[in-house]
Coordinates of N, CA and C in Angstrom, one line a residue:
A1 N -11.0 31.1 -0.7 CA -11.1 31.3 0.7 C -9.9 32.2 1.1
A2 N -10.2 33.4 1.3 CA -9.2 34.4 1.7 C -9.4 34.7 3.2
A3 N -10.2 35.7 3.5 CA -10.4 36.1 4.9 C -11.2 35.0 5.5
G4 N -10.8 34.7 6.7 CA -11.5 33.7 7.5 C -11.2 32.3 7.0
S5 N -10.1 32.1 6.2 CA -9.7 30.8 5.7 C -9.4 29.8 6.8
Q6 N -8.7 30.3 7.8 CA -8.4 29.3 8.9 C -9.7 28.7 9.5
Q7 N -10.7 29.6 9.7 CA -11.9 29.1 10.3 C -12.6 28.2 9.3
E8 N -12.6 28.5 8.0 CA -13.2 27.6 7.0 C -12.5 26.3 7.0
Q9 N -11.2 26.3 7.1 CA -10.4 25.0 7.1 C -10.8 24.2 8.3
Q10 N -10.9 24.9 9.5 CA -11.3 24.2 10.7 C -12.7 23.6 10.6
L11 N -13.6 24.4 10.0 CA -15.0 23.8 9.8 C -14.9 22.6 8.9
A12 N -14.1 22.7 7.9 CA -14.0 21.5 7.0 C -13.4 20.3 7.7
R13 N -12.4 20.5 8.5 CA -11.8 19.4 9.2 C -12.8 18.8 10.2
L14 N -13.5 19.7 10.9 CA -14.5 19.2 11.8 C -15.6 18.4 11.1
F15 N -16.1 18.9 10.0 CA -17.1 18.2 9.2 C -16.6 16.8 8.8
E16 N -15.3 16.8 8.3 CA -14.8 15.6 7.8 C -14.6 14.6 9.0
S17 N -14.3 15.1 10.2 CA -14.1 14.2 11.3 C -15.5 13.6 11.7
L18 N -16.6 14.3 11.4 CA -17.9 13.8 11.7 C -18.4 12.9 10.6
D19 N -18.0 13.1 9.4 CA -18.4 12.4 8.2 C -17.6 11.2 8.0
A20 N -17.8 10.2 8.8 CA -16.9 9.0 8.8 C -17.0 8.2 7.5
E21 N -18.1 8.2 6.9 CA -18.2 7.5 5.6 C -17.7 8.3 4.4
G22 N -17.4 9.6 4.6 CA -17.0 10.4 3.5 C -18.1 10.7 2.5
S23 N -19.3 10.7 2.9 CA -20.5 10.8 2.0 C -20.8 12.3 1.7
G24 N -20.1 13.2 2.4 CA -20.4 14.6 2.2 C -21.6 15.1 3.1
F25 N -22.1 14.2 3.9 CA -23.2 14.6 4.8 C -23.0 14.0 6.2
I26 N -23.5 14.7 7.2 CA -23.5 14.2 8.6 C -24.9 14.2 9.1
F27 N -25.1 13.5 10.1 CA -26.4 13.5 10.8 C -26.6 14.8 11.5
K28 N -27.9 15.3 11.5 CA -28.2 16.5 12.3 C -27.9 16.3 13.7
G29 N -28.0 15.1 14.3 CA -27.6 14.8 15.7 C -26.1 15.1 15.9
D30 N -25.3 14.9 14.9 CA -23.8 15.2 15.1 C -23.6 16.7 15.2
L31 N -24.4 17.4 14.3 CA -24.3 18.9 14.4 C -24.8 19.4 15.7
L32 N -25.8 18.8 16.2 CA -26.3 19.2 17.5 C -25.3 19.0 18.7
K33 N -24.6 17.9 18.5 CA -23.5 17.6 19.5 C -22.4 18.7 19.5
V34 N -22.1 19.1 18.3 CA -21.1 20.1 18.2 C -21.6 21.4 18.8
L35 N -22.8 21.8 18.5 CA -23.4 23.0 19.0 C -23.5 22.9 20.6
Q36 N -23.8 21.7 21.1 CA -23.8 21.5 22.5 C -22.4 21.7 23.1
A37 N -21.4 21.3 22.4 CA -20.0 21.5 22.9 C -19.7 23.0 23.0
F38 N -20.1 23.7 22.0 CA -19.9 25.2 22.0 C -20.7 25.8 23.2
A39 N -21.9 25.3 23.5 CA -22.7 25.8 24.6 C -22.0 25.5 25.9
T40 N -21.4 24.3 26.0 CA -20.7 23.9 27.2 C -19.4 24.8 27.4
A41 N -18.7 25.0 26.3 CA -17.5 25.8 26.3 C -17.9 27.2 26.7
G42 N -19.0 27.7 26.2 CA -19.5 29.1 26.6 C -19.8 29.2 28.1
E43 N -20.4 28.2 28.7 CA -20.6 28.2 30.1 C -19.3 28.2 30.9
A44 N -18.3 27.4 30.4 CA -17.0 27.4 31.1 C -16.3 28.8 31.0
L45 N -16.6 29.5 29.9 CA -15.9 30.8 29.7 C -16.9 32.0 30.1
E46 N -18.0 31.6 30.6 CA -19.0 32.6 31.0 C -19.5 33.5 29.8
I47 N -19.6 32.8 28.7 CA -20.1 33.4 27.5 C -21.5 32.9 27.2
T48 N -22.5 33.7 27.1 CA -23.8 33.2 26.8 C -24.0 32.9 25.4
V49 N -24.2 31.6 25.1 CA -24.4 31.2 23.7 C -25.9 31.0 23.4
D50 N -26.5 32.1 22.9 CA -27.9 32.0 22.6 C -28.0 31.8 21.1
H51 N -27.8 30.6 20.7 CA -27.8 30.3 19.3 C -28.6 29.0 19.0
T52 N -29.6 29.1 18.3 CA -30.4 28.0 18.0 C -30.3 27.6 16.5
L53 N -30.4 26.3 16.3 CA -30.3 25.9 14.9 C -31.7 25.9 14.2
E54 N -31.7 26.6 13.1 CA -33.0 26.6 12.4 C -33.2 25.3 11.7
P55 N -34.2 24.5 12.0 CA -34.4 23.2 11.3 C -34.6 23.4 9.8
S56 N -34.0 22.6 9.0 CA -34.3 22.6 7.6 C -35.7 22.1 7.3
P57 N -36.2 22.4 6.2 CA -37.5 21.9 5.8 C -37.5 20.4 5.8
G58 N -38.4 19.7 6.5 CA -38.5 18.3 6.5 C -37.4 17.6 7.3
S59 N -36.9 18.3 8.3 CA -35.8 17.7 9.1 C -36.2 17.8 10.6
A60 N -37.2 17.2 11.0 CA -37.7 17.3 12.4 C -36.9 16.5 13.4
D61 N -36.2 15.5 12.9 CA -35.5 14.6 13.8 C -34.0 14.7 13.6
G62 N -33.2 14.1 14.5 CA -31.8 14.1 14.5 C -31.2 13.2 13.5
A63 N -32.0 12.4 12.8 CA -31.5 11.5 11.8 C -31.4 12.1 10.4
S64 N -31.9 13.3 10.2 CA -31.8 13.9 8.9 C -30.4 14.3 8.6
L65 N -30.1 14.4 7.3 CA -28.7 14.7 6.9 C -28.4 16.2 6.7
V66 N -27.2 16.6 7.0 CA -26.8 17.9 6.9 C -25.6 18.0 6.0
A67 N -25.6 18.8 5.0 CA -24.4 19.0 4.1 C -23.5 20.1 4.7
F68 N -22.3 20.2 4.1 CA -21.3 21.1 4.7 C -21.8 22.5 4.8
A69 N -22.5 23.0 3.7 CA -22.9 24.4 3.6 C -23.9 24.7 4.8
E70 N -24.8 23.8 5.1 CA -25.7 24.0 6.2 C -24.9 24.0 7.6
F71 N -24.0 23.0 7.7 CA -23.2 22.9 8.8 C -22.4 24.1 9.1
A72 N -21.7 24.7 8.1 CA -20.9 25.9 8.2 C -21.8 27.1 8.6
Q73 N -23.0 27.1 8.0 CA -23.9 28.2 8.2 C -24.4 28.2 9.7
A74 N -24.5 27.0 10.2 CA -25.0 26.9 11.6 C -23.9 27.3 12.6
L75 N -22.6 27.1 12.3 CA -21.5 27.4 13.2 C -20.9 28.7 13.0
R76 N -21.0 29.4 11.9 CA -20.4 30.7 11.7 C -20.8 31.7 12.7
P77 N -22.1 31.8 13.1 CA -22.4 32.9 14.1 C -21.6 32.7 15.4
L78 N -21.2 31.4 15.7 CA -20.5 31.1 16.9 C -19.1 31.7 16.9
E79 N -18.6 31.9 15.7 CA -17.2 32.5 15.6 C -17.3 33.9 16.1
E80 N -18.4 34.6 15.8 CA -18.5 36.0 16.2 C -18.7 36.1 17.7
I81 N -19.4 35.1 18.3 CA -19.6 35.1 19.7 C -18.3 34.8 20.5
F82 N -17.5 33.8 20.0 CA -16.4 33.4 20.7 C -15.1 34.1 20.3
G83 N -15.1 34.6 19.1 CA -13.8 35.2 18.6 C -13.1 34.1 17.9
C84 N -12.2 34.5 16.9 CA -11.5 33.5 16.1 C -10.7 32.5 16.8
R85 N -9.9 33.0 17.8 CA -9.0 32.0 18.4 C -9.7 31.0 19.3
K86 N -10.7 31.4 20.0 CA -11.4 30.5 20.9 C -12.2 29.5 20.0
F87 N -12.8 30.1 18.9 CA -13.6 29.3 18.0 C -12.8 28.1 17.4
V88 N -11.6 28.5 16.9 CA -10.7 27.5 16.4 C -10.2 26.5 17.4
H89 N -10.0 27.0 18.6 CA -9.5 26.1 19.8 C -10.6 25.1 20.1
I90 N -11.9 25.6 20.1 CA -13.0 24.6 20.5 C -13.1 23.6 19.4
I91 N -13.0 24.0 18.1 CA -13.0 23.0 17.0 C -11.9 22.0 17.1
D92 N -10.7 22.5 17.4 CA -9.5 21.6 17.6 C -9.7 20.6 18.7
S93 N -10.2 21.1 19.8 CA -10.5 20.3 21.0 C -11.5 19.2 20.6
W94 N -12.6 19.6 19.9 CA -13.6 18.7 19.5 C -13.0 17.6 18.6
I95 N -12.2 18.0 17.6 CA -11.7 17.0 16.7 C -10.8 16.0 17.5
H96 N -9.9 16.6 18.4 CA -9.0 15.8 19.1 C -9.8 14.8 20.1
N97 N -10.8 15.4 20.8 CA -11.5 14.5 21.7 C -12.4 13.6 21.1
S98 N -13.0 13.9 20.0 CA -14.0 13.0 19.3 C -13.2 11.8 18.7
G99 N -11.9 12.1 18.3 CA -11.1 11.0 17.8 C -10.7 10.0 18.9
S100 N -10.7 10.4 20.2 CA -10.4 9.5 21.3 C -11.6 8.9 21.8
G101 N -12.8 9.2 21.2 CA -14.0 8.5 21.6 C -14.8 9.2 22.7
G102 N -14.2 10.2 23.4 CA -14.9 10.9 24.5 C -15.1 12.4 24.1
T103 N -16.0 13.0 24.8 CA -16.1 14.5 24.6 C -15.0 15.2 25.3
G104 N -14.6 14.7 26.4 CA -13.5 15.3 27.2 C -13.8 16.7 27.6
L105 N -12.9 17.3 28.3 CA -13.1 18.7 28.8 C -12.5 19.6 27.7
L106 N -13.3 20.5 27.2 CA -12.8 21.4 26.2 C -11.9 22.4 26.8
F107 N -12.1 22.8 28.0 CA -11.3 23.8 28.6 C -10.8 23.3 30.0
P108 N -9.9 22.4 30.0 CA -9.4 21.9 31.3 C -8.9 23.0 32.3
R109 N -8.3 24.0 31.7 CA -7.8 25.1 32.6 C -8.9 25.8 33.3
A110 N -10.0 26.0 32.6 CA -11.1 26.7 33.2 C -11.7 26.0 34.5
N111 N -11.5 24.7 34.5 CA -12.0 23.9 35.6 C -11.0 23.8 36.7
Q112 N -9.7 24.2 36.4 CA -8.7 24.1 37.4 C -8.5 25.4 38.2
M113 N -9.2 26.4 37.8 CA -9.0 27.7 38.5 C -9.6 27.6 39.9
T114 N -8.9 28.2 40.8 CA -9.3 28.2 42.2 C -10.3 29.3 42.5
Q115 N -10.3 30.3 41.7 CA -11.3 31.4 41.9 C -11.9 31.8 40.5
C116 N -13.1 32.2 40.6 CA -13.8 32.6 39.4 C -13.2 33.9 38.8
M117 N -13.1 33.9 37.5 CA -12.4 35.0 36.8 C -13.4 35.9 36.0
C118 N -14.7 35.7 36.3 CA -15.6 36.6 35.6 C -15.5 38.0 36.1
S119 N -16.0 39.0 35.3 CA -15.7 40.4 35.7 C -16.4 40.8 37.0
K120 N -17.5 40.2 37.3 CA -18.2 40.5 38.6 C -17.4 40.0 39.8
C121 N -16.9 38.8 39.7 CA -16.1 38.3 40.8 C -14.7 39.0 40.9
Q122 N -14.1 39.3 39.8 CA -12.9 40.1 39.8 C -13.1 41.5 40.4
A123 N -14.2 42.1 40.1 CA -14.5 43.4 40.6 C -14.7 43.4 42.1
S124 N -15.4 42.3 42.6 CA -15.6 42.2 44.0 C -14.3 41.9 44.8
R125 N -13.4 41.2 44.2 CA -12.1 40.9 44.8 C -11.3 42.2 44.9
M126 N -11.4 43.1 43.8 CA -10.7 44.3 43.8 C -11.2 45.2 44.9
S127 N -12.5 45.2 45.1 CA -13.1 46.2 46.1 C -12.9 45.7 47.5
T128 N -12.6 44.4 47.7 CA -12.4 43.9 49.1 C -10.9 43.9 49.4
S129 N -10.0 44.0 48.4 CA -8.6 44.0 48.8 C -8.0 45.4 49.0

């Protein structure tokens, strides 16, 4: 693990935090919760996350098991969408918040802003000032 090793380590930590029994597998439902967390974070950051999980053969329900390789493969495209720093931050937040039993706010600062910081709103503020 050379390039991208920090991301790989984070993915491994995230997987281990979900794999409570240490079996080397997590439930597909857990993976979907992580993907949902990325989608929620994307909304807070105004990033469109158009990323769907390809179901494995014979895994129509959330109870089927996912190994680390499939888990990492599902999450890697999100690294390109969010960029390395945000990707690692979202995983850190997930690990921290899942340990406390709640999903929590992944980006509390985004919810504290008094004005929208998207490029459209910033441009309209520039044109009115």
